[in-house]
PDB file of C-alpha atoms in Angstrom:
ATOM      1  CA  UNK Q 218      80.743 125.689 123.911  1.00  0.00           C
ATOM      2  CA  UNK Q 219      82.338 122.740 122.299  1.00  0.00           C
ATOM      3  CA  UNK Q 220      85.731 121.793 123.671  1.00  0.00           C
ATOM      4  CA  UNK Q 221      88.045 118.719 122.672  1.00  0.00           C
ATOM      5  CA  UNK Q 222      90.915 118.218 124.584  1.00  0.00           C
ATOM      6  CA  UNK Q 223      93.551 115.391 124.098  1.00  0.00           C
ATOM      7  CA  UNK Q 224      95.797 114.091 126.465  1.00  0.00           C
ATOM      8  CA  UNK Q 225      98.324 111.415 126.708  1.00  0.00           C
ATOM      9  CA  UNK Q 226     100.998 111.965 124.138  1.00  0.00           C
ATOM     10  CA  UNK Q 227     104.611 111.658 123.992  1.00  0.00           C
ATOM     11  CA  UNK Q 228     107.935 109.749 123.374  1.00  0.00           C
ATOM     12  CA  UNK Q 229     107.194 106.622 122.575  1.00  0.00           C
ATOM     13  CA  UNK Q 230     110.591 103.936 121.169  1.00  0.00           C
ATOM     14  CA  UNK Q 231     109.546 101.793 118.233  1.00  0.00           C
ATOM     15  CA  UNK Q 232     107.588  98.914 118.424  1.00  0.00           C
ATOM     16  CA  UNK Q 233     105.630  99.884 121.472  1.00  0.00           C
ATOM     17  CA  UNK Q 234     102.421 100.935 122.832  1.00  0.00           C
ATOM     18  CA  UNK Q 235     100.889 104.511 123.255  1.00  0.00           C
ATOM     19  CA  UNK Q 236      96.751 104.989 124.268  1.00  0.00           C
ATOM     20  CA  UNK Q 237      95.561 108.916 124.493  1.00  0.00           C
ATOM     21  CA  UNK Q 238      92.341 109.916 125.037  1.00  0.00           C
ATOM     22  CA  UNK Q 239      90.045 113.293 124.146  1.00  0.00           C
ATOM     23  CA  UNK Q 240      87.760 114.860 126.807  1.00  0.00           C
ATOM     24  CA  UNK Q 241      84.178 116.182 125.053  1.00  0.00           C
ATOM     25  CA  UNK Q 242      82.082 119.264 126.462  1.00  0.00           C
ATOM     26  CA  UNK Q 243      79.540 121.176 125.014  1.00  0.00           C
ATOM     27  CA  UNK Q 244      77.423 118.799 123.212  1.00  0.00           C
ATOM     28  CA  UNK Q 245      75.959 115.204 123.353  1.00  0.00           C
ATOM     29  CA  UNK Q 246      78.856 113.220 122.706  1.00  0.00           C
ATOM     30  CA  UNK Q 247      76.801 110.016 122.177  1.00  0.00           C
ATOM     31  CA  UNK Q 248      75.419 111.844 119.150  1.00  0.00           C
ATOM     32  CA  UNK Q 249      77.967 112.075 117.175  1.00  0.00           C
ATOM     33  CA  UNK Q 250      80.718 110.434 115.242  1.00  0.00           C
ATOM     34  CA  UNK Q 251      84.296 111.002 116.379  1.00  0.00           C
ATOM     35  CA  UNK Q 252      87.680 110.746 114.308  1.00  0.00           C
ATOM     36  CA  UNK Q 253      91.751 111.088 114.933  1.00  0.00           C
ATOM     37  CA  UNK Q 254      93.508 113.092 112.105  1.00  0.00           C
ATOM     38  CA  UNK Q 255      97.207 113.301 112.103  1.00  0.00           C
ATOM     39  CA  UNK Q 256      99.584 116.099 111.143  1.00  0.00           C
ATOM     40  CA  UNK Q 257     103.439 114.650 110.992  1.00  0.00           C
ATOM     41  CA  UNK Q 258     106.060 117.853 111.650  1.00  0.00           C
ATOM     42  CA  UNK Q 259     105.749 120.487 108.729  1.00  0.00           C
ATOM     43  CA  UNK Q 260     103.179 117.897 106.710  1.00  0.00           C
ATOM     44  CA  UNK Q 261      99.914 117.868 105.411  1.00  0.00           C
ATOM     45  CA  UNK Q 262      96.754 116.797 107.686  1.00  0.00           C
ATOM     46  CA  UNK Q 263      95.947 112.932 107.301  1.00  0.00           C
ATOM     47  CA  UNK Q 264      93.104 111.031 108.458  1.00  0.00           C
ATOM     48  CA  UNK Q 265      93.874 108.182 110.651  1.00  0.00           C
ATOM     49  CA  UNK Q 266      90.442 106.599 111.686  1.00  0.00           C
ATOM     50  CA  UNK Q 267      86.524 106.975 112.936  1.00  0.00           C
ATOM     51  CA  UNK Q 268      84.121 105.926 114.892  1.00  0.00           C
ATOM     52  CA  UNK Q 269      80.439 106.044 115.084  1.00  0.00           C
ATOM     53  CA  UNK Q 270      78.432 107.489 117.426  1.00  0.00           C
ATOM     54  CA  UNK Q 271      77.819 104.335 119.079  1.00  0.00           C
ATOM     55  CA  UNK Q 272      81.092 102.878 118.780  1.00  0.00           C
ATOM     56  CA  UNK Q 273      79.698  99.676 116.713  1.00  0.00           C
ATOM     57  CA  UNK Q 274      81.445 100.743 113.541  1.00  0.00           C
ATOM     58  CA  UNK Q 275      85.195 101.644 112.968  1.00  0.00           C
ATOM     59  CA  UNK Q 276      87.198 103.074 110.062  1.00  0.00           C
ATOM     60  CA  UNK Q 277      90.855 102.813 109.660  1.00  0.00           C
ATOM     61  CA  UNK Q 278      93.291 104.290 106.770  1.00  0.00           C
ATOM     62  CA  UNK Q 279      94.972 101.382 105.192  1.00  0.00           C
ATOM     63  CA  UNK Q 280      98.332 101.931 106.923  1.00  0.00           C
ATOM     64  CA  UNK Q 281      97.437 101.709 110.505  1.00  0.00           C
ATOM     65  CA  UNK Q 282      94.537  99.202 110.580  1.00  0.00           C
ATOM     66  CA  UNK Q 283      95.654  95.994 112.887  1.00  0.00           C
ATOM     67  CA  UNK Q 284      97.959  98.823 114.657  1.00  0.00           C
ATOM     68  CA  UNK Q 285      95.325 101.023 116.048  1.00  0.00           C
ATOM     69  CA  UNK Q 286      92.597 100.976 117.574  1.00  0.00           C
ATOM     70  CA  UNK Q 287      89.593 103.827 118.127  1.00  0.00           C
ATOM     71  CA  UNK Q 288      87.412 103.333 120.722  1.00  0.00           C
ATOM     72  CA  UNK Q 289      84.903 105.663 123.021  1.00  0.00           C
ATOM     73  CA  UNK Q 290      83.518 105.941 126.104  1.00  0.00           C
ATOM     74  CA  UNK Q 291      80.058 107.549 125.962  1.00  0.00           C
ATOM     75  CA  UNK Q 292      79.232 107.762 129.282  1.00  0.00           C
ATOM     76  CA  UNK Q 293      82.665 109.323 130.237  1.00  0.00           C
ATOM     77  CA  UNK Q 294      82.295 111.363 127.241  1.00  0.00           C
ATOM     78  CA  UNK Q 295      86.370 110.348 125.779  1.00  0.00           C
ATOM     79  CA  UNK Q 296      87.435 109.130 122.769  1.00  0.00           C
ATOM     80  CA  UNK Q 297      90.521 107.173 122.795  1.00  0.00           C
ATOM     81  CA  UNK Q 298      93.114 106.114 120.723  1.00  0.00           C
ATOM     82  CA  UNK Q 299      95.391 102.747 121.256  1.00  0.00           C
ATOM     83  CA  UNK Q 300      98.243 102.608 119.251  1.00  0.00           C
ATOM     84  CA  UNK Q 301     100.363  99.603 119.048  1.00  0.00           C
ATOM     85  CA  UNK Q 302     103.505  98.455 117.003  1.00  0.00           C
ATOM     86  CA  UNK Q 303     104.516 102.375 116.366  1.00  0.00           C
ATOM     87  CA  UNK Q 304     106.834 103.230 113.931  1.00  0.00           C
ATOM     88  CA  UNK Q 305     108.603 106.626 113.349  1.00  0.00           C
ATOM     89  CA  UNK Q 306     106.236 107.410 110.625  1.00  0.00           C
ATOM     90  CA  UNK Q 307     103.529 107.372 112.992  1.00  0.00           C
ATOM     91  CA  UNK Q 308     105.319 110.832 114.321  1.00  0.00           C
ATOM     92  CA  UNK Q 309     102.610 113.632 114.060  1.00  0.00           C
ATOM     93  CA  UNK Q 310     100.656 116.021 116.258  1.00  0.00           C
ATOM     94  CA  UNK Q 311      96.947 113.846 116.707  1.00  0.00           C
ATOM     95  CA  UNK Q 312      94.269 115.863 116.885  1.00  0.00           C
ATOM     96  CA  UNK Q 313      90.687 114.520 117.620  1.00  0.00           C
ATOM     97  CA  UNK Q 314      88.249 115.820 115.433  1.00  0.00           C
ATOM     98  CA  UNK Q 315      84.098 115.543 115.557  1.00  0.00           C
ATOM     99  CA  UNK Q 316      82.221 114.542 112.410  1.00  0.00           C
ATOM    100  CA  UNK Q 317      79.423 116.895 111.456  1.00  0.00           C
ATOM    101  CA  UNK Q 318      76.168 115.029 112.513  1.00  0.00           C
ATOM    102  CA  UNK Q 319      75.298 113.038 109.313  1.00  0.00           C
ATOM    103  CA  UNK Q 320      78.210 114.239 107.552  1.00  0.00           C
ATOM    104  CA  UNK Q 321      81.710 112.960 107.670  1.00  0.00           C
ATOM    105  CA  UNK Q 322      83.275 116.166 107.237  1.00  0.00           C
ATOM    106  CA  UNK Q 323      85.047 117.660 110.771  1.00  0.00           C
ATOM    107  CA  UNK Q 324      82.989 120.577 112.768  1.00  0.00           C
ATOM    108  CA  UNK Q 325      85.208 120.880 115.561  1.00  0.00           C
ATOM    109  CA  UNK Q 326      88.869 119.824 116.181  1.00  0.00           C
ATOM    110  CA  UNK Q 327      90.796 119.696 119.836  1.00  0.00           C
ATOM    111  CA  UNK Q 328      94.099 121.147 119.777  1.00  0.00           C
ATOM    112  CA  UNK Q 329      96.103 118.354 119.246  1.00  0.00           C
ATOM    113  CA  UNK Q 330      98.738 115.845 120.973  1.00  0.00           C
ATOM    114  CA  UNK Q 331     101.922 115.571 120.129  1.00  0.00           C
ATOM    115  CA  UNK Q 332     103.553 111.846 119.614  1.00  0.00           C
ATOM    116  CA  UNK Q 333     107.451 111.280 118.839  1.00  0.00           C
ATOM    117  CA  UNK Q 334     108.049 107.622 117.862  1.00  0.00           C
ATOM    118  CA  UNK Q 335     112.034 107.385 118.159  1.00  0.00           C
ATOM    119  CA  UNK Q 336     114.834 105.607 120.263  1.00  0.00           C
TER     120      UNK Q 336
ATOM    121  CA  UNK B  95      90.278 110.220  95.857  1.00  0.00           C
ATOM    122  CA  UNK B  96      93.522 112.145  95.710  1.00  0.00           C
ATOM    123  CA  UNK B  97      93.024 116.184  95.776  1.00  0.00           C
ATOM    124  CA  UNK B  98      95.631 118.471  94.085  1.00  0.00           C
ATOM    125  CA  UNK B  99      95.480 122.129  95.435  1.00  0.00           C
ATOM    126  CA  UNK B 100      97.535 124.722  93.378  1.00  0.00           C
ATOM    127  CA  UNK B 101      99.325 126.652  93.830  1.00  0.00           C
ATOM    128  CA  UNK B 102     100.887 125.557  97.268  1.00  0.00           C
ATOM    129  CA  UNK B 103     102.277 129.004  97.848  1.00  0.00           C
ATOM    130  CA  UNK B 104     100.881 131.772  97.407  1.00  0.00           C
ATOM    131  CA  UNK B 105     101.762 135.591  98.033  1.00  0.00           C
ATOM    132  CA  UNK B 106      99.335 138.385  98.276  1.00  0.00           C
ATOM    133  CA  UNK B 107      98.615 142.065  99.452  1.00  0.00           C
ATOM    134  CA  UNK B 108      95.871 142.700 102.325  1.00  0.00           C
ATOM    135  CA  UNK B 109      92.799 143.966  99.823  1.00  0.00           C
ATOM    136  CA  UNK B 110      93.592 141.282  97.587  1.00  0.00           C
ATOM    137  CA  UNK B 111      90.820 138.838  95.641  1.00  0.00           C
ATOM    138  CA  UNK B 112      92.199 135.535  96.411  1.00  0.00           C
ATOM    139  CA  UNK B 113      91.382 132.278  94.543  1.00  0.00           C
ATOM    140  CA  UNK B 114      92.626 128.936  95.826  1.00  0.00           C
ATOM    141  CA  UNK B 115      91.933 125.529  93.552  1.00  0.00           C
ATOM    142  CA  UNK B 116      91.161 121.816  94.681  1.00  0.00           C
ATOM    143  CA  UNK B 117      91.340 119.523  92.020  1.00  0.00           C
ATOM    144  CA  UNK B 118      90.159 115.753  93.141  1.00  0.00           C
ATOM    145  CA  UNK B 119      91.223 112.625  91.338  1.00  0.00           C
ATOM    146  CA  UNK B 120      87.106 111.390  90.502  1.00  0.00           C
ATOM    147  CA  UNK B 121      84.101 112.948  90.695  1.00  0.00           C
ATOM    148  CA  UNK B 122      83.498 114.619  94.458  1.00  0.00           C
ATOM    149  CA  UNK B 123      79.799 115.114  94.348  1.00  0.00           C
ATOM    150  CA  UNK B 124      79.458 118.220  95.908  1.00  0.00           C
ATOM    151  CA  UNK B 125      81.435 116.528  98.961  1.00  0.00           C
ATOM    152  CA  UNK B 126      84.264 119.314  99.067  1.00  0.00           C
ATOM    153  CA  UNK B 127      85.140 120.952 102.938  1.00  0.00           C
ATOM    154  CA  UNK B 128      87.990 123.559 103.211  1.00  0.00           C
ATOM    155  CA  UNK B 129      90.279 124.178 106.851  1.00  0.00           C
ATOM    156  CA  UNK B 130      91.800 127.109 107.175  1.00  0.00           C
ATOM    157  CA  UNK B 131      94.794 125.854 109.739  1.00  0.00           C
ATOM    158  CA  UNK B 132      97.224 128.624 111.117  1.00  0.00           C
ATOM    159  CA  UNK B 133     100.577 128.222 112.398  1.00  0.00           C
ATOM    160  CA  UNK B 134     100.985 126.372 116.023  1.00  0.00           C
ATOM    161  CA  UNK B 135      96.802 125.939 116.349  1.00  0.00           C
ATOM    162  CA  UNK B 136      94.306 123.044 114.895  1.00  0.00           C
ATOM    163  CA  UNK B 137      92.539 123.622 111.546  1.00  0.00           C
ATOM    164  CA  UNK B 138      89.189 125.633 111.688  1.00  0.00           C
ATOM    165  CA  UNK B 139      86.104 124.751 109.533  1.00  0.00           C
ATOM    166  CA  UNK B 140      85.424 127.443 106.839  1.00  0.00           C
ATOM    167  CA  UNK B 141      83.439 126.191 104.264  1.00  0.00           C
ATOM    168  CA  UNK B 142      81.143 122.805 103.760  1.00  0.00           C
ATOM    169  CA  UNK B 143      79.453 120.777 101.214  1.00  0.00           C
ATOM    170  CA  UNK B 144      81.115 123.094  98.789  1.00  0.00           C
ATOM    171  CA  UNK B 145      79.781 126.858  99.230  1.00  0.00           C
ATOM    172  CA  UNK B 146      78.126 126.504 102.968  1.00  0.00           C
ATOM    173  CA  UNK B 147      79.544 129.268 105.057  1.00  0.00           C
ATOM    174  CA  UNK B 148      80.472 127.766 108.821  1.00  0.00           C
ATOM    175  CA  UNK B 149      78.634 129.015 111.509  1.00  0.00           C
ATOM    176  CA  UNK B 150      80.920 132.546 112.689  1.00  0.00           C
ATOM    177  CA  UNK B 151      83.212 132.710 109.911  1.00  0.00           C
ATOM    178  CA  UNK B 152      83.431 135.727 107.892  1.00  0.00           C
ATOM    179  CA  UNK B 153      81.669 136.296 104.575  1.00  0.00           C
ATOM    180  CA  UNK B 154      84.238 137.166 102.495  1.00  0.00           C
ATOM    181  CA  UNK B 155      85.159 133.659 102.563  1.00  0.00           C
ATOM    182  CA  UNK B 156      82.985 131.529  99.792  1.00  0.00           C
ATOM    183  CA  UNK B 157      83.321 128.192  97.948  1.00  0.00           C
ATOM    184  CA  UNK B 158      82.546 127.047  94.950  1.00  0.00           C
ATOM    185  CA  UNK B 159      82.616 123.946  92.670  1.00  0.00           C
ATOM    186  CA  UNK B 160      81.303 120.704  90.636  1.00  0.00           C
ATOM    187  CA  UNK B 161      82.133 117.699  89.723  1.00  0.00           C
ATOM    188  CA  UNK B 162      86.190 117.622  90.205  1.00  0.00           C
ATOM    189  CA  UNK B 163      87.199 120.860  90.493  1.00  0.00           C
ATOM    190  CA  UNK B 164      86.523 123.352  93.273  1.00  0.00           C
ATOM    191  CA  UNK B 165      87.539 127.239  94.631  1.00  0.00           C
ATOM    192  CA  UNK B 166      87.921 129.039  97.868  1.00  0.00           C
ATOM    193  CA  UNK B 167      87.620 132.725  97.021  1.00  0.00           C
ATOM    194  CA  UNK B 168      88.899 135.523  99.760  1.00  0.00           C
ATOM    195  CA  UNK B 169      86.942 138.366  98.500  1.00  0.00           C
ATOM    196  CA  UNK B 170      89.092 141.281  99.868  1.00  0.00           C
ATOM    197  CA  UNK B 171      92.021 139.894 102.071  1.00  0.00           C
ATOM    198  CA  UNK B 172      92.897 140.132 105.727  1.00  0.00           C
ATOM    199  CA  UNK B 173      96.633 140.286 107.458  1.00  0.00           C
ATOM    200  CA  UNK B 174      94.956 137.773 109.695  1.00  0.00           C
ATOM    201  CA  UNK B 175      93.913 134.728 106.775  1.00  0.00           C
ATOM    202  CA  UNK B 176      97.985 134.367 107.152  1.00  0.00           C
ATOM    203  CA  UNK B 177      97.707 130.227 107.331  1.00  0.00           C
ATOM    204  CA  UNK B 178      97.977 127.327 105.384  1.00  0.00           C
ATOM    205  CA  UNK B 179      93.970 126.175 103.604  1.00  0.00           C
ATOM    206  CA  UNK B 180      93.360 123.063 102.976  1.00  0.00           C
ATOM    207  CA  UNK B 181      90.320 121.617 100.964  1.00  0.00           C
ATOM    208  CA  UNK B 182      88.896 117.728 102.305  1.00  0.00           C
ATOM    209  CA  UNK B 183      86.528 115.328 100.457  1.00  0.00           C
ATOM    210  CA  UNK B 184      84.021 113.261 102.080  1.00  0.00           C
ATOM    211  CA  UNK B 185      82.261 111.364  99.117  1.00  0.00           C
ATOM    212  CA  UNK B 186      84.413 108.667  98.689  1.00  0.00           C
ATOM    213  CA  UNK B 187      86.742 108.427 101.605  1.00  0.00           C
ATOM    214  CA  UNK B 188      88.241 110.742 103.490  1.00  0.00           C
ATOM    215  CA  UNK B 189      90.965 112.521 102.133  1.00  0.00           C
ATOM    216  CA  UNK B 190      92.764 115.810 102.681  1.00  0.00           C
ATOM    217  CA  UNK B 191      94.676 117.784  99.767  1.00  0.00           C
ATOM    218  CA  UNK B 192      98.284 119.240 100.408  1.00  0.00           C
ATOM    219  CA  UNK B 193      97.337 122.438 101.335  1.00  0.00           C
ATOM    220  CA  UNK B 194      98.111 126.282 100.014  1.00  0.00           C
ATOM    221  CA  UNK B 195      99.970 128.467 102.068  1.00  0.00           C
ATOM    222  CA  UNK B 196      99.117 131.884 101.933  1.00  0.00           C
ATOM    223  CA  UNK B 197     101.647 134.538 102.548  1.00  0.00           C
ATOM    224  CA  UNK B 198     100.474 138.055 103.126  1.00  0.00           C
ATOM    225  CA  UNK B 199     102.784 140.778 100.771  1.00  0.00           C
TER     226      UNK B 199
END
């Protein structure tokens, strides 16, 4: 059975620092492309970035690239997120999301961590 | 791309034929996913590259579509498809729509 589970979130003030990660089970992790998606409190889902199954490619939307930072682990089978310079915008349940092999739509989605940027 | 869904509420009886509409900014290509995401849990694949049923989810869901425009139907509906749908395009970025709510009558 597939299971993605995200850990790590939080309050976090302004301007700092935040890294969560996502455990993977079920399935060859190394094979597939991984992705955060975002969901800010009573909003609309929003992709936040990707990378490929070998980490040597990554994707950012416009308004957190030099901010984030997606990274993985295959052998520890984890996806992580570092997130730098946060801002309250950046205030959202992240989920962490597997890309359909080939395809960039999502398969399978973890429950979801919950960050609060605020002072 | 930008996607428009419409409407963004919507109110029906269990039984009900539901349509829901995705409208994308340019041409999608056939690129068209829909998430069926219910209140407090993470959004659930339904339907892919258009009109390609997910693995375990039940028939009386279907897609449809071309170019810009693109349906989920609900053939007869369920108390439980109480959640908010959203429809996601993959050809040219990534990009989610705004989402439909559906309320149950």
């Amino acid at each position: 059975e597939v299971q993605l589970v995200e850990s790590g979130g939080g309050l976090v003030q302004p301007g700092r620092s935040l890294k969560f990660s996502c455990a993977a089970s079920g399935f060859t992790f190394s094979d597939y492309a991984m992705a955060w998606v975002r969901q800010a409190p009573k909003k609309g889902l929003e992709w936040v970035a990707t990378i490929i199954y070998d980490g040597s490619s990554t994707y950012y939307r416009d308004s957190v690239k030099g901010r984030f930072t997606i990274s993985r682990d295959n052998a520890k089978s984890t996806l992580y997120l570092q997130m730098d310079s946060l801002r309250s915008e950046d205030t959202a349940t992240y989920y962490c999301a597997r890309h359909a092999l080939y395809y960039w739509y999502f398969d399978f989605w973890g429950p979801g961590t919950m960050v609060t940027v605020s002072s | 791309i930008q996607l428009t869904q419409s409407p963004s509420l919507l109110s029906a009886s269990v039984g009900d034929r539901v349509t829901l509409s995705c409208k994308g900014s340019q041409n999608i290509n056939n690129y068209l996913a829909w998430y069926q995401q219910k209140l407090g849990e993470a959004p659930k694949l339904l339907i892919y590259k258009t009109n390609s049923l997910q693995t375990g989810i039940p028939s009386r869901f279907s897609g449809s579509g071309s170019g810009t425009d693109y349906t989920l139907t609900i053939s007869s509906l369920h108390s439980e498809d109480l959640a908010t749908y959203y429809c996601y395009q993959y050809n040219n970025g990534l990009t989610f729509g705004s989402g439909t709510k559906l309320e149950i009558k």
